[in-house]
Amino acid sequence: MKNLLDLSYDELVSEVTNLGLERYRADQILDWVFDKKVNNFDEMTNLSKQHRALLKEHFTIPFLKLLGKRVSKIDGTTKFLWELEDGNTIESVMIFHPGRITACISTQVGCPVKCVFCATGMSGFVRNLTVGEIVSQILSMEKEEGKKIGNVVYMGMGEPLLNYENTMKSIRILNHRKMGNIGIRRITISTVGIPEKIVQLADEGLDVKLALSLHAPTNFKRDQLVPLNRKYSIEEILNAIKVYQMKTGRRVTIEYVLIRGVNDEISDAKKLAEILRNLKVFVNLIPVNPTAEGLSKPSRQRLMMFKRILLENGIETEIRREKGSDIEAACGQLRLKRKVSSS
Ligand code: SAH
Ligand code: SF4
């Protein structure tokens, strides 16, 4: 049995033709799955009974099993808790903006990077998600809500570039006109910064948006927030970003989680502006969502001052508007609910 959601378009076409069906049957199947959210071959009424039976013997189309759903009273942000086939759980989030819906999806069960302010990191790492599990988050949310997702951010649980192949393949599927049909510029990968993978991404020919989670302007400070910084320094990461920009011409978003008394000093803002000076970037300041003792947001005044210093130094900067914090659906608040197996 194969998971149909693991397959690229070309793979599906070849599977279908190998079974003796015409090529265009692949398009019909995809229309049922991606458009109508039908995951049962019996309902695919434009296929013959024999074909349906044959397909059923070869493929499953696993949408995710919903364990729980929470809706923010403040802004309608909806968080989904899914159970995977091996009993592990992940979370995804749907965020409503006027005229568009953004999905925030996960790439791993937990995360091996263990940033100190991130609930996902703190809850450990179990395994990478499969392509089908990444894609299915989108389909399963669309089916649950009866709404079409227009933007995707890879900012849920896990580090996408540490699950590189599956992340890339899922992006191609979500972007494919006959599959997810989500514009490539409406898809964003957020990474903690894996230099060789950032360079590899530049050569993919995929015009996705890239966001880098920087959080500190010096290695001394970043080492304490992002343990992986001891392996990949800020200089190595920013060099990779430079290469990425030379190859793609794209601006990169810099995410900076602001934590009171830790990385919100005036000197941090000045240093940040300095290290970003030669890059085409846009800084997103994110007041931390407190997930552990000792972490709190900077004052409003400090936040505005931090922003002003960056602006004065010619760095485009915005403060990210928080969504879904009352249901722990905001950045860094997704965690493992229960760990069943670590196979
Ligand atoms: N692993 C990737 C993507 C998932 S995290 C990455 O780190 O970029 C998505 C974003 O949420 C990152 O920018 C991360 O730094 C931020 N984040 C994590 N914990 C947070 C918290 N407690 N408050 C605010 N943002 C947080
Ligand atoms: Fe992993 Fe990103 Fe959380 Fe860091 S912030 S622990 S990289 S999910």
mmCIF file of C-alpha atoms and ligand atoms in Angstrom:
data_model
loop_
_atom_site.group_PDB
_atom_site.id
_atom_site.type_symbol
_atom_site.label_atom_id
_atom_site.label_comp_id
_atom_site.label_asym_id
_atom_site.label_seq_id
_atom_site.Cartn_x
_atom_site.Cartn_y
_atom_site.Cartn_z
ATOM 1 C CA MET A 1 0.000 0.000 0.000
ATOM 2 C CA LYS A 2 1.264 3.451 -0.879
ATOM 3 C CA ASN A 3 0.244 6.761 0.647
ATOM 4 C CA LEU A 4 -1.029 8.752 -2.318
ATOM 5 C CA LEU A 5 -0.166 11.987 -0.505
ATOM 6 C CA ASP A 6 3.524 11.027 -0.561
ATOM 7 C CA LEU A 7 3.583 11.137 -4.363
ATOM 8 C CA SER A 8 4.658 13.944 -6.645
ATOM 9 C CA TYR A 9 2.515 14.628 -9.697
ATOM 10 C CA ASP A 10 4.820 12.695 -12.016
ATOM 11 C CA GLU A 11 5.011 9.775 -9.612
ATOM 12 C CA LEU A 12 1.233 9.583 -9.414
ATOM 13 C CA VAL A 13 0.865 9.673 -13.183
ATOM 14 C CA SER A 14 3.328 6.842 -13.572
ATOM 15 C CA GLU A 15 1.702 4.781 -10.798
ATOM 16 C CA VAL A 16 -1.715 5.230 -12.372
ATOM 17 C CA THR A 17 -0.577 4.373 -15.893
ATOM 18 C CA ASN A 18 1.338 1.349 -14.582
ATOM 19 C CA LEU A 19 -1.967 0.074 -13.252
ATOM 20 C CA GLY A 20 -3.360 0.348 -16.765
ATOM 21 C CA LEU A 21 -5.401 3.525 -16.288
ATOM 22 C CA GLU A 22 -5.232 6.504 -18.674
ATOM 23 C CA ARG A 23 -3.014 9.443 -17.689
ATOM 24 C CA TYR A 24 -5.920 11.797 -17.175
ATOM 25 C CA ARG A 25 -7.247 9.566 -14.422
ATOM 26 C CA ALA A 26 -4.480 10.965 -12.233
ATOM 27 C CA ASP A 27 -5.977 14.446 -12.695
ATOM 28 C CA GLN A 28 -9.421 13.158 -11.829
ATOM 29 C CA ILE A 29 -8.133 11.540 -8.650
ATOM 30 C CA LEU A 30 -6.285 14.721 -7.680
ATOM 31 C CA ASP A 31 -9.397 16.767 -8.235
ATOM 32 C CA TRP A 32 -11.282 14.552 -5.798
ATOM 33 C CA VAL A 33 -8.540 14.635 -3.196
ATOM 34 C CA PHE A 34 -7.232 18.197 -3.352
ATOM 35 C CA ASP A 35 -10.384 19.995 -4.457
ATOM 36 C CA LYS A 36 -13.239 18.030 -3.000
ATOM 37 C CA LYS A 37 -11.294 16.569 -0.033
ATOM 38 C CA VAL A 38 -12.567 13.091 -0.832
ATOM 39 C CA ASN A 39 -10.178 10.472 0.512
ATOM 40 C CA ASN A 40 -12.162 7.380 -0.311
ATOM 41 C CA PHE A 41 -11.961 5.864 -3.794
ATOM 42 C CA ASP A 42 -15.561 4.607 -3.552
ATOM 43 C CA GLU A 43 -16.800 8.178 -3.819
ATOM 44 C CA MET A 44 -14.819 8.931 -6.983
ATOM 45 C CA THR A 45 -17.777 8.421 -9.228
ATOM 46 C CA ASN A 46 -16.159 9.378 -12.522
ATOM 47 C CA LEU A 47 -13.921 6.308 -12.228
ATOM 48 C CA SER A 48 -15.241 2.865 -13.124
ATOM 49 C CA LYS A 49 -15.983 0.358 -10.369
ATOM 50 C CA GLN A 50 -13.067 -1.805 -11.515
ATOM 51 C CA HIS A 51 -10.659 1.105 -11.429
ATOM 52 C CA ARG A 52 -11.832 2.156 -8.005
ATOM 53 C CA ALA A 53 -11.305 -1.369 -6.706
ATOM 54 C CA LEU A 54 -7.851 -1.508 -8.259
ATOM 55 C CA LEU A 55 -6.819 1.854 -6.800
ATOM 56 C CA LYS A 56 -8.100 0.817 -3.390
ATOM 57 C CA GLU A 57 -5.798 -2.174 -3.424
ATOM 58 C CA HIS A 58 -2.775 0.032 -4.055
ATOM 59 C CA PHE A 59 -3.268 3.357 -2.317
ATOM 60 C CA THR A 60 -4.401 4.923 0.908
ATOM 61 C CA ILE A 61 -5.247 8.623 1.192
ATOM 62 C CA PRO A 62 -4.793 9.274 4.902
ATOM 63 C CA PHE A 63 -6.265 12.528 6.138
ATOM 64 C CA LEU A 64 -5.224 13.198 9.717
ATOM 65 C CA LYS A 65 -7.242 12.111 12.708
ATOM 66 C CA LEU A 66 -8.462 15.108 14.666
ATOM 67 C CA LEU A 67 -7.894 14.737 18.404
ATOM 68 C CA GLY A 68 -8.750 18.270 19.400
ATOM 69 C CA LYS A 69 -9.447 21.738 18.119
ATOM 70 C CA ARG A 70 -9.306 25.087 19.896
ATOM 71 C CA VAL A 71 -10.591 28.381 18.564
ATOM 72 C CA SER A 72 -9.258 31.714 19.801
ATOM 73 C CA LYS A 73 -11.934 33.985 21.240
ATOM 74 C CA ILE A 74 -9.812 36.972 20.299
ATOM 75 C CA ASP A 75 -9.187 36.442 16.597
ATOM 76 C CA GLY A 76 -10.631 33.090 15.491
ATOM 77 C CA THR A 77 -7.211 31.477 15.092
ATOM 78 C CA THR A 78 -7.811 27.747 15.167
ATOM 79 C CA LYS A 79 -5.385 25.136 16.431
ATOM 80 C CA PHE A 80 -5.683 21.503 15.440
ATOM 81 C CA LEU A 81 -4.206 18.575 17.322
ATOM 82 C CA TRP A 82 -3.739 15.577 15.042
ATOM 83 C CA GLU A 83 -2.928 11.987 15.716
ATOM 84 C CA LEU A 84 -0.581 10.343 13.227
ATOM 85 C CA GLU A 85 -0.852 6.712 12.217
ATOM 86 C CA ASP A 86 1.846 5.653 14.690
ATOM 87 C CA GLY A 87 0.093 7.401 17.577
ATOM 88 C CA ASN A 88 2.366 10.459 17.687
ATOM 89 C CA THR A 89 0.684 13.847 17.688
ATOM 90 C CA ILE A 90 1.368 17.152 15.952
ATOM 91 C CA GLU A 91 -0.314 20.532 15.798
ATOM 92 C CA SER A 92 -1.202 22.866 12.925
ATOM 93 C CA VAL A 93 -2.777 26.307 13.013
ATOM 94 C CA MET A 94 -5.182 28.195 10.758
ATOM 95 C CA ILE A 95 -4.945 31.974 10.923
ATOM 96 C CA PHE A 96 -7.616 34.251 9.470
ATOM 97 C CA HIS A 97 -6.715 37.551 7.849
ATOM 98 C CA PRO A 98 -9.126 39.700 5.884
ATOM 99 C CA GLY A 99 -9.443 37.980 2.513
ATOM 100 C CA ARG A 100 -6.945 35.208 3.091
ATOM 101 C CA ILE A 101 -6.277 32.218 5.281
ATOM 102 C CA THR A 102 -2.770 31.227 6.361
ATOM 103 C CA ALA A 103 -1.857 27.767 7.580
ATOM 104 C CA CYS A 104 1.059 27.194 9.912
ATOM 105 C CA ILE A 105 2.260 23.622 9.552
ATOM 106 C CA SER A 106 4.699 21.260 11.233
ATOM 107 C CA THR A 107 7.577 19.304 9.693
ATOM 108 C CA GLN A 108 8.689 17.185 12.652
ATOM 109 C CA VAL A 109 7.246 15.533 15.745
ATOM 110 C CA GLY A 110 8.955 17.802 18.262
ATOM 111 C CA CYS A 111 12.238 19.487 17.349
ATOM 112 C CA PRO A 112 15.870 18.532 17.956
ATOM 113 C CA VAL A 113 17.094 22.141 18.087
ATOM 114 C CA LYS A 114 15.706 22.909 21.553
ATOM 115 C CA CYS A 115 15.656 26.700 21.539
ATOM 116 C CA VAL A 116 15.174 27.721 25.164
ATOM 117 C CA PHE A 117 12.071 29.844 24.574
ATOM 118 C CA CYS A 118 10.221 27.364 22.355
ATOM 119 C CA ALA A 119 7.665 24.918 23.721
ATOM 120 C CA THR A 120 8.214 22.569 20.783
ATOM 121 C CA GLY A 121 11.942 22.426 21.394
ATOM 122 C CA MET A 122 11.423 21.835 25.078
ATOM 123 C CA SER A 123 9.157 18.870 24.466
ATOM 124 C CA GLY A 124 11.844 16.800 22.746
ATOM 125 C CA PHE A 125 12.261 15.262 19.325
ATOM 126 C CA VAL A 126 10.652 12.096 18.067
ATOM 127 C CA ARG A 127 10.935 11.922 14.260
ATOM 128 C CA ASN A 128 10.603 13.657 10.923
ATOM 129 C CA LEU A 129 7.186 13.882 9.311
ATOM 130 C CA THR A 130 6.624 12.108 6.017
ATOM 131 C CA VAL A 131 5.701 14.063 2.891
ATOM 132 C CA GLY A 132 2.145 12.774 3.182
ATOM 133 C CA GLU A 133 1.869 13.934 6.793
ATOM 134 C CA ILE A 134 3.017 17.434 5.871
ATOM 135 C CA VAL A 135 0.640 17.682 2.905
ATOM 136 C CA SER A 136 -2.214 16.126 4.837
ATOM 137 C CA GLN A 137 -2.161 18.928 7.424
ATOM 138 C CA ILE A 138 -3.340 21.320 4.718
ATOM 139 C CA LEU A 139 -5.964 18.972 3.295
ATOM 140 C CA SER A 140 -7.241 17.954 6.707
ATOM 141 C CA MET A 141 -7.629 21.561 7.893
ATOM 142 C CA GLU A 142 -9.369 22.564 4.662
ATOM 143 C CA LYS A 143 -11.731 19.642 5.023
ATOM 144 C CA GLU A 144 -12.463 20.368 8.687
ATOM 145 C CA GLU A 145 -13.210 24.032 8.062
ATOM 146 C CA GLY A 146 -14.630 23.821 4.556
ATOM 147 C CA LYS A 147 -12.292 26.639 3.533
ATOM 148 C CA LYS A 148 -9.372 27.007 1.139
ATOM 149 C CA ILE A 149 -5.959 27.876 2.474
ATOM 150 C CA GLY A 150 -4.111 30.528 0.457
ATOM 151 C CA ASN A 151 -0.824 30.914 2.330
ATOM 152 C CA VAL A 152 1.390 28.386 4.046
ATOM 153 C CA VAL A 153 4.100 29.034 6.595
ATOM 154 C CA TYR A 154 6.429 26.233 7.679
ATOM 155 C CA MET A 155 6.542 27.635 11.198
ATOM 156 C CA GLY A 156 4.841 24.960 13.246
ATOM 157 C CA MET A 157 6.650 22.227 15.108
ATOM 158 C CA GLY A 158 10.105 21.280 13.946
ATOM 159 C CA GLU A 159 12.973 22.584 11.846
ATOM 160 C CA PRO A 160 12.058 22.253 8.154
ATOM 161 C CA LEU A 161 15.639 22.242 6.878
ATOM 162 C CA LEU A 162 16.473 19.274 9.132
ATOM 163 C CA ASN A 163 13.733 17.389 7.259
ATOM 164 C CA TYR A 164 14.918 18.814 3.968
ATOM 165 C CA GLU A 165 13.857 16.290 1.311
ATOM 166 C CA ASN A 166 10.344 15.809 2.670
ATOM 167 C CA THR A 167 9.876 19.536 3.135
ATOM 168 C CA MET A 168 10.928 20.259 -0.468
ATOM 169 C CA LYS A 169 8.723 17.564 -1.901
ATOM 170 C CA SER A 170 5.737 18.739 0.158
ATOM 171 C CA ILE A 171 6.253 22.270 -1.155
ATOM 172 C CA ARG A 172 6.240 21.041 -4.754
ATOM 173 C CA ILE A 173 3.006 19.154 -4.088
ATOM 174 C CA LEU A 174 1.298 22.068 -2.335
ATOM 175 C CA ASN A 175 2.391 24.362 -5.150
ATOM 176 C CA HIS A 176 1.469 22.101 -8.093
ATOM 177 C CA ARG A 177 -1.410 23.491 -10.120
ATOM 178 C CA LYS A 178 -3.293 20.210 -10.084
ATOM 179 C CA MET A 179 -2.531 19.493 -6.440
ATOM 180 C CA GLY A 180 -2.399 22.097 -3.644
ATOM 181 C CA ASN A 181 -2.408 24.966 -6.157
ATOM 182 C CA ILE A 182 -0.901 27.411 -3.655
ATOM 183 C CA GLY A 183 1.281 30.100 -5.234
ATOM 184 C CA ILE A 184 4.969 29.551 -4.536
ATOM 185 C CA ARG A 185 5.400 33.108 -3.234
ATOM 186 C CA ARG A 186 2.643 32.337 -0.758
ATOM 187 C CA ILE A 187 4.734 29.639 0.860
ATOM 188 C CA THR A 188 7.304 30.538 3.538
ATOM 189 C CA ILE A 189 9.941 28.341 5.130
ATOM 190 C CA SER A 190 11.199 29.467 8.508
ATOM 191 C CA THR A 191 14.569 28.095 9.576
ATOM 192 C CA VAL A 192 16.802 28.388 12.575
ATOM 193 C CA GLY A 193 19.679 28.507 10.063
ATOM 194 C CA ILE A 194 21.421 25.436 8.655
ATOM 195 C CA PRO A 195 24.026 26.976 6.338
ATOM 196 C CA GLU A 196 24.524 24.127 3.851
ATOM 197 C CA LYS A 197 20.777 23.631 3.534
ATOM 198 C CA ILE A 198 20.184 27.324 2.898
ATOM 199 C CA VAL A 199 22.706 27.154 0.049
ATOM 200 C CA GLN A 200 21.076 23.986 -1.251
ATOM 201 C CA LEU A 201 17.685 25.699 -1.134
ATOM 202 C CA ALA A 202 19.043 28.475 -3.334
ATOM 203 C CA ASP A 203 19.661 25.871 -6.052
ATOM 204 C CA GLU A 204 16.227 24.232 -5.877
ATOM 205 C CA GLY A 205 14.686 26.596 -8.387
ATOM 206 C CA LEU A 206 11.821 26.989 -5.929
ATOM 207 C CA ASP A 207 10.793 30.577 -5.389
ATOM 208 C CA VAL A 208 9.565 30.095 -1.807
ATOM 209 C CA LYS A 209 9.987 32.809 0.779
ATOM 210 C CA LEU A 210 12.650 32.291 3.383
ATOM 211 C CA ALA A 211 12.638 33.462 6.983
ATOM 212 C CA LEU A 212 15.626 33.138 9.293
ATOM 213 C CA SER A 213 15.167 32.877 13.050
ATOM 214 C CA LEU A 214 18.095 34.929 14.286
ATOM 215 C CA HIS A 215 17.085 36.177 17.773
ATOM 216 C CA ALA A 216 20.451 37.613 18.765
ATOM 217 C CA PRO A 217 23.187 39.740 17.188
ATOM 218 C CA THR A 218 26.193 38.033 18.793
ATOM 219 C CA ASN A 219 27.251 34.401 19.059
ATOM 220 C CA PHE A 220 27.632 34.847 22.799
ATOM 221 C CA LYS A 221 23.937 35.659 23.182
ATOM 222 C CA ARG A 222 22.674 33.351 20.460
ATOM 223 C CA ASP A 223 24.521 30.338 21.883
ATOM 224 C CA GLN A 224 22.367 30.668 24.972
ATOM 225 C CA LEU A 225 19.080 30.910 23.109
ATOM 226 C CA VAL A 226 19.646 28.561 20.178
ATOM 227 C CA PRO A 227 21.926 25.655 21.159
ATOM 228 C CA LEU A 228 22.582 24.846 17.492
ATOM 229 C CA ASN A 229 24.429 28.152 17.225
ATOM 230 C CA ARG A 230 27.431 26.451 18.801
ATOM 231 C CA LYS A 231 27.623 24.352 15.659
ATOM 232 C CA TYR A 232 26.648 26.975 13.068
ATOM 233 C CA SER A 233 27.731 30.478 13.995
ATOM 234 C CA ILE A 234 25.934 33.658 13.006
ATOM 235 C CA GLU A 235 28.716 34.427 10.498
ATOM 236 C CA GLU A 236 28.307 31.073 8.749
ATOM 237 C CA ILE A 237 24.542 31.459 8.630
ATOM 238 C CA LEU A 238 24.630 35.018 7.294
ATOM 239 C CA ASN A 239 27.221 33.980 4.687
ATOM 240 C CA ALA A 240 24.796 31.308 3.522
ATOM 241 C CA ILE A 241 22.034 33.932 3.379
ATOM 242 C CA LYS A 242 24.322 36.112 1.276
ATOM 243 C CA VAL A 243 24.889 33.249 -1.177
ATOM 244 C CA TYR A 244 21.140 32.592 -1.197
ATOM 245 C CA GLN A 245 20.481 36.215 -2.062
ATOM 246 C CA MET A 246 23.096 36.316 -4.797
ATOM 247 C CA LYS A 247 21.494 33.289 -6.415
ATOM 248 C CA THR A 248 17.832 34.143 -5.949
ATOM 249 C CA GLY A 249 17.796 37.922 -5.645
ATOM 250 C CA ARG A 250 15.280 37.449 -2.853
ATOM 251 C CA ARG A 251 14.828 39.418 0.300
ATOM 252 C CA VAL A 252 14.906 37.307 3.457
ATOM 253 C CA THR A 253 12.818 37.871 6.566
ATOM 254 C CA ILE A 254 14.753 37.962 9.824
ATOM 255 C CA GLU A 255 12.729 36.778 12.802
ATOM 256 C CA TYR A 256 13.814 38.112 16.154
ATOM 257 C CA VAL A 257 12.028 36.928 19.272
ATOM 258 C CA LEU A 258 12.438 39.689 21.845
ATOM 259 C CA ILE A 259 12.950 38.624 25.441
ATOM 260 C CA ARG A 260 13.101 41.165 28.224
ATOM 261 C CA GLY A 261 16.561 41.620 29.634
ATOM 262 C CA VAL A 262 18.041 38.993 27.334
ATOM 263 C CA ASN A 263 18.258 40.313 23.778
ATOM 264 C CA ASP A 264 16.313 43.595 23.913
ATOM 265 C CA GLU A 265 19.096 46.018 24.809
ATOM 266 C CA ILE A 266 19.711 49.124 22.760
ATOM 267 C CA SER A 267 23.179 47.738 22.029
ATOM 268 C CA ASP A 268 21.536 44.575 20.637
ATOM 269 C CA ALA A 269 19.477 46.631 18.206
ATOM 270 C CA LYS A 270 22.530 48.562 17.057
ATOM 271 C CA LYS A 271 24.598 45.413 16.645
ATOM 272 C CA LEU A 272 21.742 43.731 14.789
ATOM 273 C CA ALA A 273 21.538 46.613 12.328
ATOM 274 C CA GLU A 274 25.277 46.344 11.835
ATOM 275 C CA ILE A 275 25.389 42.629 11.028
ATOM 276 C CA LEU A 276 22.427 42.935 8.661
ATOM 277 C CA ARG A 277 23.768 45.994 6.873
ATOM 278 C CA ASN A 278 24.880 44.245 3.698
ATOM 279 C CA LEU A 279 21.861 42.027 3.305
ATOM 280 C CA LYS A 280 18.437 42.555 1.763
ATOM 281 C CA VAL A 281 16.282 41.855 4.764
ATOM 282 C CA PHE A 282 13.105 42.664 6.529
ATOM 283 C CA VAL A 283 13.069 42.273 10.307
ATOM 284 C CA ASN A 284 10.092 40.838 12.109
ATOM 285 C CA LEU A 285 10.174 41.543 15.831
ATOM 286 C CA ILE A 286 8.239 38.995 17.870
ATOM 287 C CA PRO A 287 7.665 39.711 21.567
ATOM 288 C CA VAL A 288 8.236 36.345 23.204
ATOM 289 C CA ASN A 289 5.276 34.252 24.207
ATOM 290 C CA PRO A 290 6.380 33.216 27.659
ATOM 291 C CA THR A 291 6.828 29.444 27.682
ATOM 292 C CA ALA A 292 9.241 29.067 30.587
ATOM 293 C CA GLU A 293 10.290 30.762 33.803
ATOM 294 C CA GLY A 294 12.276 33.906 33.389
ATOM 295 C CA LEU A 295 10.999 34.749 29.925
ATOM 296 C CA SER A 296 8.915 37.854 29.512
ATOM 297 C CA LYS A 297 8.059 40.337 26.801
ATOM 298 C CA PRO A 298 9.874 43.658 26.667
ATOM 299 C CA SER A 299 7.895 46.735 27.591
ATOM 300 C CA ARG A 300 5.974 48.458 24.815
ATOM 301 C CA GLN A 301 8.389 51.351 25.060
ATOM 302 C CA ARG A 302 11.442 49.109 24.680
ATOM 303 C CA LEU A 303 9.849 47.334 21.740
ATOM 304 C CA MET A 304 9.209 50.618 19.936
ATOM 305 C CA MET A 305 12.711 51.825 20.666
ATOM 306 C CA PHE A 306 14.239 48.610 19.323
ATOM 307 C CA LYS A 307 12.223 49.030 16.161
ATOM 308 C CA ARG A 308 13.168 52.676 15.820
ATOM 309 C CA ILE A 309 16.882 51.953 16.060
ATOM 310 C CA LEU A 310 16.645 49.404 13.276
ATOM 311 C CA LEU A 311 14.604 51.784 11.120
ATOM 312 C CA GLU A 312 17.029 54.612 11.721
ATOM 313 C CA ASN A 313 19.788 52.331 10.500
ATOM 314 C CA GLY A 314 17.945 51.630 7.295
ATOM 315 C CA ILE A 315 16.584 48.201 8.235
ATOM 316 C CA GLU A 316 12.953 47.658 7.368
ATOM 317 C CA THR A 317 11.252 46.434 10.515
ATOM 318 C CA GLU A 318 7.838 45.419 11.732
ATOM 319 C CA ILE A 319 6.400 44.089 14.932
ATOM 320 C CA ARG A 320 4.575 40.839 14.345
ATOM 321 C CA ARG A 321 0.968 40.943 15.351
ATOM 322 C CA GLU A 322 0.237 38.083 17.636
ATOM 323 C CA LYS A 323 -2.533 35.646 16.866
ATOM 324 C CA GLY A 324 -4.043 32.866 18.908
ATOM 325 C CA SER A 325 -2.062 33.363 22.097
ATOM 326 C CA ASP A 326 -5.069 32.547 24.269
ATOM 327 C CA ILE A 327 -5.140 29.023 22.870
ATOM 328 C CA GLU A 328 -1.371 28.506 22.807
ATOM 329 C CA ALA A 329 -1.372 28.639 19.034
ATOM 330 C CA ALA A 330 1.041 31.546 18.726
ATOM 331 C CA CYS A 331 4.674 31.197 17.708
ATOM 332 C CA GLY A 332 6.590 28.714 19.814
ATOM 333 C CA GLN A 333 3.580 27.525 21.762
ATOM 334 C CA LEU A 334 3.019 24.264 19.909
ATOM 335 C CA ARG A 335 4.109 21.264 21.869
ATOM 336 C CA LEU A 336 3.825 17.511 21.948
ATOM 337 C CA LYS A 337 0.711 16.535 23.784
ATOM 338 C CA ARG A 338 1.714 12.988 24.392
ATOM 339 C CA LYS A 339 4.519 10.912 23.123
ATOM 340 C CA VAL A 340 3.352 7.451 22.247
ATOM 341 C CA SER A 341 6.102 5.917 20.212
ATOM 342 C CA SER A 342 9.513 6.952 19.056
ATOM 343 C CA SER A 343 9.960 4.478 16.217
HETATM 344 N N1 SAH B 1 12.187 25.763 13.480
HETATM 345 C C1 SAH B 1 11.863 26.855 12.648
HETATM 346 C C2 SAH B 1 10.379 26.994 12.373
HETATM 347 C C3 SAH B 1 9.454 26.789 13.532
HETATM 348 S S1 SAH B 1 9.582 27.955 14.834
HETATM 349 C C4 SAH B 1 12.429 28.139 13.208
HETATM 350 O O1 SAH B 1 12.881 28.152 14.344
HETATM 351 O O2 SAH B 1 12.445 29.119 12.471
HETATM 352 C C5 SAH B 1 8.736 29.341 14.108
HETATM 353 C C6 SAH B 1 9.043 30.679 14.760
HETATM 354 O O3 SAH B 1 8.486 30.761 16.081
HETATM 355 C C7 SAH B 1 10.532 30.923 14.914
HETATM 356 O O4 SAH B 1 10.890 32.197 14.458
HETATM 357 C C8 SAH B 1 10.693 30.814 16.387
HETATM 358 O O5 SAH B 1 11.814 31.479 16.818
HETATM 359 C C9 SAH B 1 9.415 31.400 16.918
HETATM 360 N N2 SAH B 1 9.200 31.104 18.329
HETATM 361 C C10 SAH B 1 9.551 29.987 18.984
HETATM 362 N N3 SAH B 1 9.215 30.073 20.293
HETATM 363 C C11 SAH B 1 8.648 31.284 20.462
HETATM 364 C C12 SAH B 1 8.088 31.964 21.584
HETATM 365 N N4 SAH B 1 8.040 31.399 22.786
HETATM 366 N N5 SAH B 1 7.579 33.194 21.397
HETATM 367 C C13 SAH B 1 7.601 33.761 20.162
HETATM 368 N N6 SAH B 1 8.099 33.172 19.080
HETATM 369 C C14 SAH B 1 8.632 31.946 19.214
HETATM 370 FE FE1 SF4 B 2 12.924 24.056 16.820
HETATM 371 FE FE2 SF4 B 2 12.229 26.400 15.703
HETATM 372 FE FE3 SF4 B 2 11.410 25.745 18.185
HETATM 373 FE FE4 SF4 B 2 13.976 26.335 17.756
HETATM 374 S S1 SF4 B 2 12.203 27.709 17.506
HETATM 375 S S2 SF4 B 2 13.186 24.601 18.962
HETATM 376 S S3 SF4 B 2 14.284 25.459 15.739
HETATM 377 S S4 SF4 B 2 10.840 24.731 16.308
#
